[in-house]
Amino acid sequence: LAQGSSTTSAHRVRACCQLMSAVPVSKAELEFTLQALRSEGVRVDGRALTACRKVGIRFGAAHGEVEVTFGPTRVLAVCTGEIVVPPLERPNEGRIAFHVDFGPIASPSFDVGRPSVHATTVANLIERLIKGSRAVDSEALCVVGGQKVWSIRVDIRALDDDGNLSDACAVAALCSLLHFRKADVDVRGDTANSFSAEERVPIPLSIHHLPVPVTVALFSAASNSGKPSMEPTWILDPNRLEETAMDGCLCIAVNQHGELCGIHKPGGMPIDFAIIEHCTELATMRAKELTACIQTELEADMARRQEMRRNVHQQFSKTQLLTVEVRSAIARKSRASNSSLPGGRLLKTEVLSAQEGGAIDSAGGMPKPEDVDAAQYIEAELEAVAVEAAQLEALLAAAESAEMAEVASASHSASASNARVVAVRRGRKKRRST
């Protein structure tokens, strides 16, 4: 990497060594990446210099849950809200807070238990991007002035890190805010009553525009005789290896209307204003593509939720249901109930299920089981239930008559024993008198 003795080259080497200590990337990979970009204009993953990875957006079951993927890079965002007391300096504005967590689940370079410098930087960038551009109407979060306001919290967690985590986290935060629904509140005087989702339909947040960040990785050209060239190379959506080898980055935020919302350049190599203008044009096209993708996924999720709300009694789709043939079960139940009928009388179900899958005797003129509609099977089942009820009533009457006979015999035996006792006592009295 150190091909010259200039201070710029030494600074770049020190920065690359610091990044290499955090991310396990070898010198050979860095040299190969830089040589491919500078000499041939080719990226290590085969993309063009201005090509971006595939974006995936998947919303969760609860409002405010979203998972965003930029190729292998994966981020999860969850938005929650509660009603709190506003601060004295801003009594009529709600709160919006962003918390970013980069743990070892995303990359072994991140520490456990404490927020890293990278996570804090990304959280501050998202807060300045969304709150600074006033994308969310904070005054619409006020419930009762000076007493109750909504406090919105967005928790962002990195699941896989393959570069460009800042853009993925910002897009996840925007999707989470768009997908979140707050409870409907009824204000009467100084009191406010919030309703659950079952009582009233939740209300979305008031969002004016969508500031989408687009990160550009900057690479200085190869140095000649110790002096760097004035024509740097830039690429969109850098991966982990390109982020390690880059000499600087430029983040440009543009909304869906093509309006510039902010520019963020955290140090690195200096660039000309013409490069910034060109990168802004690329960021505008990229932001329109991302906002169109976000709106498409939101509409699809809304349509799916409306369909579920319409079919509230249908918990499962037809493909998830298992169809069971109940014809043979009804036939067995009918045969069991018909065995005790007087005169061997048969029910309709017995006649219909005499042969499984076969035809009934043609002399009787009965149709096949598959030609009988569901109403006849229901009628046969009701008749079987009536027979069972009659049998239970007969058993109950027999048990009652047996019980009455036992009581009568017991009373008769008791009266006979009492007569014998009286006769014995009278004989004793006669003998005593004699």
PDB file of N, CA and C in Angstrom, residues 47-116:
ATOM      1  N   ARG A  47     -19.781  -5.753  -9.762  1.00  0.00           N
ATOM      2  CA  ARG A  47     -20.725  -4.675 -10.066  1.00  0.00           C
ATOM      3  C   ARG A  47     -20.030  -3.531 -10.794  1.00  0.00           C
ATOM      4  N   ALA A  48     -20.839  -2.718 -11.452  1.00  0.00           N
ATOM      5  CA  ALA A  48     -20.313  -1.488 -12.029  1.00  0.00           C
ATOM      6  C   ALA A  48     -20.038  -0.477 -10.924  1.00  0.00           C
ATOM      7  N   LEU A  49     -19.336   0.584 -11.265  1.00  0.00           N
ATOM      8  CA  LEU A  49     -18.951   1.563 -10.240  1.00  0.00           C
ATOM      9  C   LEU A  49     -20.163   2.259  -9.632  1.00  0.00           C
ATOM     10  N   THR A  50     -21.207   2.451 -10.414  1.00  0.00           N
ATOM     11  CA  THR A  50     -22.407   3.133  -9.913  1.00  0.00           C
ATOM     12  C   THR A  50     -23.564   2.172  -9.660  1.00  0.00           C
ATOM     13  N   ALA A  51     -23.282   0.871  -9.646  1.00  0.00           N
ATOM     14  CA  ALA A  51     -24.336  -0.116  -9.403  1.00  0.00           C
ATOM     15  C   ALA A  51     -24.466  -0.371  -7.913  1.00  0.00           C
ATOM     16  N   CYS A  52     -25.711  -0.635  -7.475  1.00  0.00           N
ATOM     17  CA  CYS A  52     -26.006  -0.892  -6.072  1.00  0.00           C
ATOM     18  C   CYS A  52     -26.514  -2.315  -5.904  1.00  0.00           C
ATOM     19  N   ARG A  53     -26.404  -2.806  -4.707  1.00  0.00           N
ATOM     20  CA  ARG A  53     -26.895  -4.155  -4.420  1.00  0.00           C
ATOM     21  C   ARG A  53     -28.418  -4.155  -4.306  1.00  0.00           C
ATOM     22  N   LYS A  54     -28.975  -5.374  -4.360  1.00  0.00           N
ATOM     23  CA  LYS A  54     -30.424  -5.522  -4.302  1.00  0.00           C
ATOM     24  C   LYS A  54     -30.936  -5.168  -2.905  1.00  0.00           C
ATOM     25  N   VAL A  55     -32.003  -4.391  -2.880  1.00  0.00           N
ATOM     26  CA  VAL A  55     -32.601  -3.943  -1.619  1.00  0.00           C
ATOM     27  C   VAL A  55     -33.826  -4.796  -1.319  1.00  0.00           C
ATOM     28  N   GLY A  56     -33.912  -5.281  -0.090  1.00  0.00           N
ATOM     29  CA  GLY A  56     -35.066  -6.057   0.355  1.00  0.00           C
ATOM     30  C   GLY A  56     -35.695  -5.435   1.587  1.00  0.00           C
ATOM     31  N   ILE A  57     -37.010  -5.333   1.598  1.00  0.00           N
ATOM     32  CA  ILE A  57     -37.751  -4.751   2.724  1.00  0.00           C
ATOM     33  C   ILE A  57     -38.839  -5.731   3.112  1.00  0.00           C
ATOM     34  N   ARG A  58     -38.847  -6.123   4.375  1.00  0.00           N
ATOM     35  CA  ARG A  58     -39.849  -7.075   4.867  1.00  0.00           C
ATOM     36  C   ARG A  58     -40.411  -6.551   6.188  1.00  0.00           C
ATOM     37  N   PHE A  59     -41.726  -6.319   6.201  1.00  0.00           N
ATOM     38  CA  PHE A  59     -42.385  -5.795   7.393  1.00  0.00           C
ATOM     39  C   PHE A  59     -42.850  -6.951   8.274  1.00  0.00           C
ATOM     40  N   GLY A  60     -42.840  -6.697   9.599  1.00  0.00           N
ATOM     41  CA  GLY A  60     -43.226  -7.713  10.560  1.00  0.00           C
ATOM     42  C   GLY A  60     -44.715  -7.731  10.822  1.00  0.00           C
ATOM     43  N   ALA A  61     -45.100  -8.591  11.773  1.00  0.00           N
ATOM     44  CA  ALA A  61     -46.521  -8.722  12.109  1.00  0.00           C
ATOM     45  C   ALA A  61     -47.037  -7.494  12.846  1.00  0.00           C
ATOM     46  N   ALA A  62     -46.223  -6.916  13.711  1.00  0.00           N
ATOM     47  CA  ALA A  62     -46.621  -5.724  14.464  1.00  0.00           C
ATOM     48  C   ALA A  62     -46.239  -4.470  13.682  1.00  0.00           C
ATOM     49  N   HIS A  63     -46.989  -3.409  13.908  1.00  0.00           N
ATOM     50  CA  HIS A  63     -46.690  -2.137  13.250  1.00  0.00           C
ATOM     51  C   HIS A  63     -45.386  -1.570  13.794  1.00  0.00           C
ATOM     52  N   GLY A  64     -44.501  -1.172  12.872  1.00  0.00           N
ATOM     53  CA  GLY A  64     -43.229  -0.583  13.269  1.00  0.00           C
ATOM     54  C   GLY A  64     -42.056  -1.532  13.186  1.00  0.00           C
ATOM     55  N   GLU A  65     -42.282  -2.806  12.850  1.00  0.00           N
ATOM     56  CA  GLU A  65     -41.196  -3.779  12.714  1.00  0.00           C
ATOM     57  C   GLU A  65     -40.853  -3.936  11.241  1.00  0.00           C
ATOM     58  N   VAL A  66     -39.562  -3.814  10.916  1.00  0.00           N
ATOM     59  CA  VAL A  66     -39.136  -3.910   9.527  1.00  0.00           C
ATOM     60  C   VAL A  66     -37.705  -4.447   9.495  1.00  0.00           C
ATOM     61  N   GLU A  67     -37.434  -5.223   8.482  1.00  0.00           N
ATOM     62  CA  GLU A  67     -36.084  -5.753   8.230  1.00  0.00           C
ATOM     63  C   GLU A  67     -35.660  -5.326   6.832  1.00  0.00           C
ATOM     64  N   VAL A  68     -34.499  -4.659   6.752  1.00  0.00           N
ATOM     65  CA  VAL A  68     -33.991  -4.111   5.499  1.00  0.00           C
ATOM     66  C   VAL A  68     -32.669  -4.795   5.176  1.00  0.00           C
ATOM     67  N   THR A  69     -32.504  -5.179   3.915  1.00  0.00           N
ATOM     68  CA  THR A  69     -31.276  -5.831   3.470  1.00  0.00           C
ATOM     69  C   THR A  69     -30.710  -5.074   2.279  1.00  0.00           C
ATOM     70  N   PHE A  70     -29.399  -4.829   2.338  1.00  0.00           N
ATOM     71  CA  PHE A  70     -28.628  -4.315   1.209  1.00  0.00           C
ATOM     72  C   PHE A  70     -27.658  -5.425   0.813  1.00  0.00           C
ATOM     73  N   GLY A  71     -28.136  -6.358  -0.019  1.00  0.00           N
ATOM     74  CA  GLY A  71     -27.311  -7.518  -0.292  1.00  0.00           C
ATOM     75  C   GLY A  71     -27.171  -8.364   0.965  1.00  0.00           C
ATOM     76  N   PRO A  72     -25.961  -8.744   1.354  1.00  0.00           N
ATOM     77  CA  PRO A  72     -25.776  -9.488   2.612  1.00  0.00           C
ATOM     78  C   PRO A  72     -25.960  -8.636   3.870  1.00  0.00           C
ATOM     79  N   THR A  73     -25.869  -7.325   3.755  1.00  0.00           N
ATOM     80  CA  THR A  73     -26.043  -6.455   4.922  1.00  0.00           C
ATOM     81  C   THR A  73     -27.514  -6.487   5.351  1.00  0.00           C
ATOM     82  N   ARG A  74     -27.718  -6.735   6.647  1.00  0.00           N
ATOM     83  CA  ARG A  74     -29.093  -6.914   7.145  1.00  0.00           C
ATOM     84  C   ARG A  74     -29.274  -6.117   8.429  1.00  0.00           C
ATOM     85  N   VAL A  75     -30.390  -5.375   8.515  1.00  0.00           N
ATOM     86  CA  VAL A  75     -30.664  -4.483   9.658  1.00  0.00           C
ATOM     87  C   VAL A  75     -32.112  -4.671  10.071  1.00  0.00           C
ATOM     88  N   LEU A  76     -32.357  -4.671  11.379  1.00  0.00           N
ATOM     89  CA  LEU A  76     -33.707  -4.773  11.941  1.00  0.00           C
ATOM     90  C   LEU A  76     -34.018  -3.499  12.715  1.00  0.00           C
ATOM     91  N   ALA A  77     -35.204  -2.931  12.465  1.00  0.00           N
ATOM     92  CA  ALA A  77     -35.641  -1.707  13.143  1.00  0.00           C
ATOM     93  C   ALA A  77     -37.015  -1.931  13.743  1.00  0.00           C
ATOM     94  N   VAL A  78     -37.207  -1.436  14.961  1.00  0.00           N
ATOM     95  CA  VAL A  78     -38.476  -1.553  15.679  1.00  0.00           C
ATOM     96  C   VAL A  78     -38.837  -0.171  16.217  1.00  0.00           C
ATOM     97  N   CYS A  79     -40.035   0.287  15.909  1.00  0.00           N
ATOM     98  CA  CYS A  79     -40.515   1.595  16.358  1.00  0.00           C
ATOM     99  C   CYS A  79     -41.615   1.404  17.394  1.00  0.00           C
ATOM    100  N   THR A  80     -41.493   2.084  18.524  1.00  0.00           N
ATOM    101  CA  THR A  80     -42.483   2.036  19.596  1.00  0.00           C
ATOM    102  C   THR A  80     -42.827   3.455  20.018  1.00  0.00           C
ATOM    103  N   GLY A  81     -43.953   3.584  20.723  1.00  0.00           N
ATOM    104  CA  GLY A  81     -44.391   4.899  21.179  1.00  0.00           C
ATOM    105  C   GLY A  81     -45.136   4.834  22.490  1.00  0.00           C
ATOM    106  N   GLU A  82     -45.046   5.890  23.262  1.00  0.00           N
ATOM    107  CA  GLU A  82     -45.762   6.012  24.526  1.00  0.00           C
ATOM    108  C   GLU A  82     -46.061   7.486  24.789  1.00  0.00           C
ATOM    109  N   ILE A  83     -47.037   7.717  25.650  1.00  0.00           N
ATOM    110  CA  ILE A  83     -47.437   9.090  25.992  1.00  0.00           C
ATOM    111  C   ILE A  83     -46.696   9.512  27.247  1.00  0.00           C
ATOM    112  N   VAL A  84     -45.965  10.639  27.172  1.00  0.00           N
ATOM    113  CA  VAL A  84     -45.148  11.127  28.279  1.00  0.00           C
ATOM    114  C   VAL A  84     -45.436  12.610  28.497  1.00  0.00           C
ATOM    115  N   VAL A  85     -44.819  13.152  29.531  1.00  0.00           N
ATOM    116  CA  VAL A  85     -44.928  14.589  29.833  1.00  0.00           C
ATOM    117  C   VAL A  85     -43.851  15.330  29.038  1.00  0.00           C
ATOM    118  N   PRO A  86     -44.190  16.371  28.294  1.00  0.00           N
ATOM    119  CA  PRO A  86     -43.186  17.062  27.471  1.00  0.00           C
ATOM    120  C   PRO A  86     -42.255  17.915  28.324  1.00  0.00           C
ATOM    121  N   PRO A  87     -41.079  18.247  27.805  1.00  0.00           N
ATOM    122  CA  PRO A  87     -40.180  19.160  28.527  1.00  0.00           C
ATOM    123  C   PRO A  87     -40.725  20.587  28.526  1.00  0.00           C
ATOM    124  N   LEU A  88     -40.225  21.376  29.438  1.00  0.00           N
ATOM    125  CA  LEU A  88     -40.728  22.748  29.576  1.00  0.00           C
ATOM    126  C   LEU A  88     -40.336  23.622  28.395  1.00  0.00           C
ATOM    127  N   GLU A  89     -39.168  23.367  27.786  1.00  0.00           N
ATOM    128  CA  GLU A  89     -38.733  24.239  26.691  1.00  0.00           C
ATOM    129  C   GLU A  89     -39.520  23.972  25.404  1.00  0.00           C
ATOM    130  N   ARG A  90     -40.102  22.759  25.259  1.00  0.00           N
ATOM    131  CA  ARG A  90     -40.901  22.455  24.074  1.00  0.00           C
ATOM    132  C   ARG A  90     -42.168  21.727  24.520  1.00  0.00           C
ATOM    133  N   PRO A  91     -43.130  22.470  25.017  1.00  0.00           N
ATOM    134  CA  PRO A  91     -44.316  21.802  25.585  1.00  0.00           C
ATOM    135  C   PRO A  91     -45.286  21.277  24.541  1.00  0.00           C
ATOM    136  N   ASN A  92     -45.178  21.722  23.288  1.00  0.00           N
ATOM    137  CA  ASN A  92     -46.148  21.331  22.258  1.00  0.00           C
ATOM    138  C   ASN A  92     -45.536  20.462  21.168  1.00  0.00           C
ATOM    139  N   GLU A  93     -44.407  19.834  21.439  1.00  0.00           N
ATOM    140  CA  GLU A  93     -43.747  18.990  20.460  1.00  0.00           C
ATOM    141  C   GLU A  93     -43.449  17.629  21.067  1.00  0.00           C
ATOM    142  N   GLY A  94     -43.628  16.598  20.259  1.00  0.00           N
ATOM    143  CA  GLY A  94     -43.326  15.250  20.715  1.00  0.00           C
ATOM    144  C   GLY A  94     -41.842  14.937  20.619  1.00  0.00           C
ATOM    145  N   ARG A  95     -41.485  13.770  21.116  1.00  0.00           N
ATOM    146  CA  ARG A  95     -40.089  13.344  21.131  1.00  0.00           C
ATOM    147  C   ARG A  95     -39.870  12.253  20.081  1.00  0.00           C
ATOM    148  N   ILE A  96     -38.698  12.282  19.467  1.00  0.00           N
ATOM    149  CA  ILE A  96     -38.272  11.246  18.526  1.00  0.00           C
ATOM    150  C   ILE A  96     -36.823  10.915  18.854  1.00  0.00           C
ATOM    151  N   ALA A  97     -36.549   9.674  19.174  1.00  0.00           N
ATOM    152  CA  ALA A  97     -35.204   9.236  19.548  1.00  0.00           C
ATOM    153  C   ALA A  97     -34.831   8.016  18.723  1.00  0.00           C
ATOM    154  N   PHE A  98     -33.528   7.934  18.379  1.00  0.00           N
ATOM    155  CA  PHE A  98     -33.004   6.821  17.583  1.00  0.00           C
ATOM    156  C   PHE A  98     -31.852   6.176  18.355  1.00  0.00           C
ATOM    157  N   HIS A  99     -31.889   4.865  18.448  1.00  0.00           N
ATOM    158  CA  HIS A  99     -30.862   4.103  19.156  1.00  0.00           C
ATOM    159  C   HIS A  99     -30.351   3.011  18.217  1.00  0.00           C
ATOM    160  N   VAL A 100     -29.046   3.032  17.964  1.00  0.00           N
ATOM    161  CA  VAL A 100     -28.400   2.091  17.051  1.00  0.00           C
ATOM    162  C   VAL A 100     -27.494   1.180  17.862  1.00  0.00           C
ATOM    163  N   ASP A 101     -27.558  -0.110  17.570  1.00  0.00           N
ATOM    164  CA  ASP A 101     -26.762  -1.111  18.286  1.00  0.00           C
ATOM    165  C   ASP A 101     -26.038  -1.990  17.269  1.00  0.00           C
ATOM    166  N   PHE A 102     -24.711  -1.968  17.325  1.00  0.00           N
ATOM    167  CA  PHE A 102     -23.881  -2.842  16.505  1.00  0.00           C
ATOM    168  C   PHE A 102     -23.228  -3.852  17.438  1.00  0.00           C
ATOM    169  N   GLY A 103     -23.711  -5.073  17.419  1.00  0.00           N
ATOM    170  CA  GLY A 103     -23.192  -6.116  18.296  1.00  0.00           C
ATOM    171  C   GLY A 103     -22.369  -7.136  17.534  1.00  0.00           C
ATOM    172  N   PRO A 104     -21.788  -8.096  18.247  1.00  0.00           N
ATOM    173  CA  PRO A 104     -20.966  -9.132  17.590  1.00  0.00           C
ATOM    174  C   PRO A 104     -21.762 -10.065  16.693  1.00  0.00           C
ATOM    175  N   ILE A 105     -23.106 -10.014  16.782  1.00  0.00           N
ATOM    176  CA  ILE A 105     -23.907 -10.828  15.871  1.00  0.00           C
ATOM    177  C   ILE A 105     -23.750 -10.357  14.428  1.00  0.00           C
ATOM    178  N   ALA A 106     -23.437  -9.062  14.233  1.00  0.00           N
ATOM    179  CA  ALA A 106     -23.257  -8.522  12.890  1.00  0.00           C
ATOM    180  C   ALA A 106     -21.826  -8.695  12.404  1.00  0.00           C
ATOM    181  N   SER A 107     -20.865  -8.469  13.281  1.00  0.00           N
ATOM    182  CA  SER A 107     -19.458  -8.577  12.907  1.00  0.00           C
ATOM    183  C   SER A 107     -18.639  -8.810  14.163  1.00  0.00           C
ATOM    184  N   PRO A 108     -17.588  -9.620  14.106  1.00  0.00           N
ATOM    185  CA  PRO A 108     -16.753  -9.835  15.305  1.00  0.00           C
ATOM    186  C   PRO A 108     -15.969  -8.607  15.728  1.00  0.00           C
ATOM    187  N   SER A 109     -15.941  -7.573  14.883  1.00  0.00           N
ATOM    188  CA  SER A 109     -15.213  -6.357  15.247  1.00  0.00           C
ATOM    189  C   SER A 109     -15.973  -5.483  16.235  1.00  0.00           C
ATOM    190  N   PHE A 110     -17.270  -5.723  16.411  1.00  0.00           N
ATOM    191  CA  PHE A 110     -18.077  -4.920  17.338  1.00  0.00           C
ATOM    192  C   PHE A 110     -18.006  -5.520  18.735  1.00  0.00           C
ATOM    193  N   ASP A 111     -17.992  -4.637  19.722  1.00  0.00           N
ATOM    194  CA  ASP A 111     -17.889  -5.056  21.117  1.00  0.00           C
ATOM    195  C   ASP A 111     -19.258  -5.434  21.662  1.00  0.00           C
ATOM    196  N   VAL A 112     -19.243  -6.070  22.827  1.00  0.00           N
ATOM    197  CA  VAL A 112     -20.463  -6.521  23.498  1.00  0.00           C
ATOM    198  C   VAL A 112     -20.769  -5.591  24.658  1.00  0.00           C
ATOM    199  N   GLY A 113     -22.051  -5.204  24.781  1.00  0.00           N
ATOM    200  CA  GLY A 113     -22.511  -4.492  25.968  1.00  0.00           C
ATOM    201  C   GLY A 113     -22.404  -2.993  25.931  1.00  0.00           C
ATOM    202  N   ARG A 114     -21.623  -2.429  25.047  1.00  0.00           N
ATOM    203  CA  ARG A 114     -21.506  -0.967  25.001  1.00  0.00           C
ATOM    204  C   ARG A 114     -21.592  -0.504  23.554  1.00  0.00           C
ATOM    205  N   PRO A 115     -22.168   0.665  23.306  1.00  0.00           N
ATOM    206  CA  PRO A 115     -22.280   1.147  21.928  1.00  0.00           C
ATOM    207  C   PRO A 115     -20.916   1.558  21.382  1.00  0.00           C
ATOM    208  N   SER A 116     -20.641   1.158  20.165  1.00  0.00           N
ATOM    209  CA  SER A 116     -19.367   1.496  19.547  1.00  0.00           C
ATOM    210  C   SER A 116     -19.401   2.927  18.996  1.00  0.00           C
TER     211      SER A 116
END
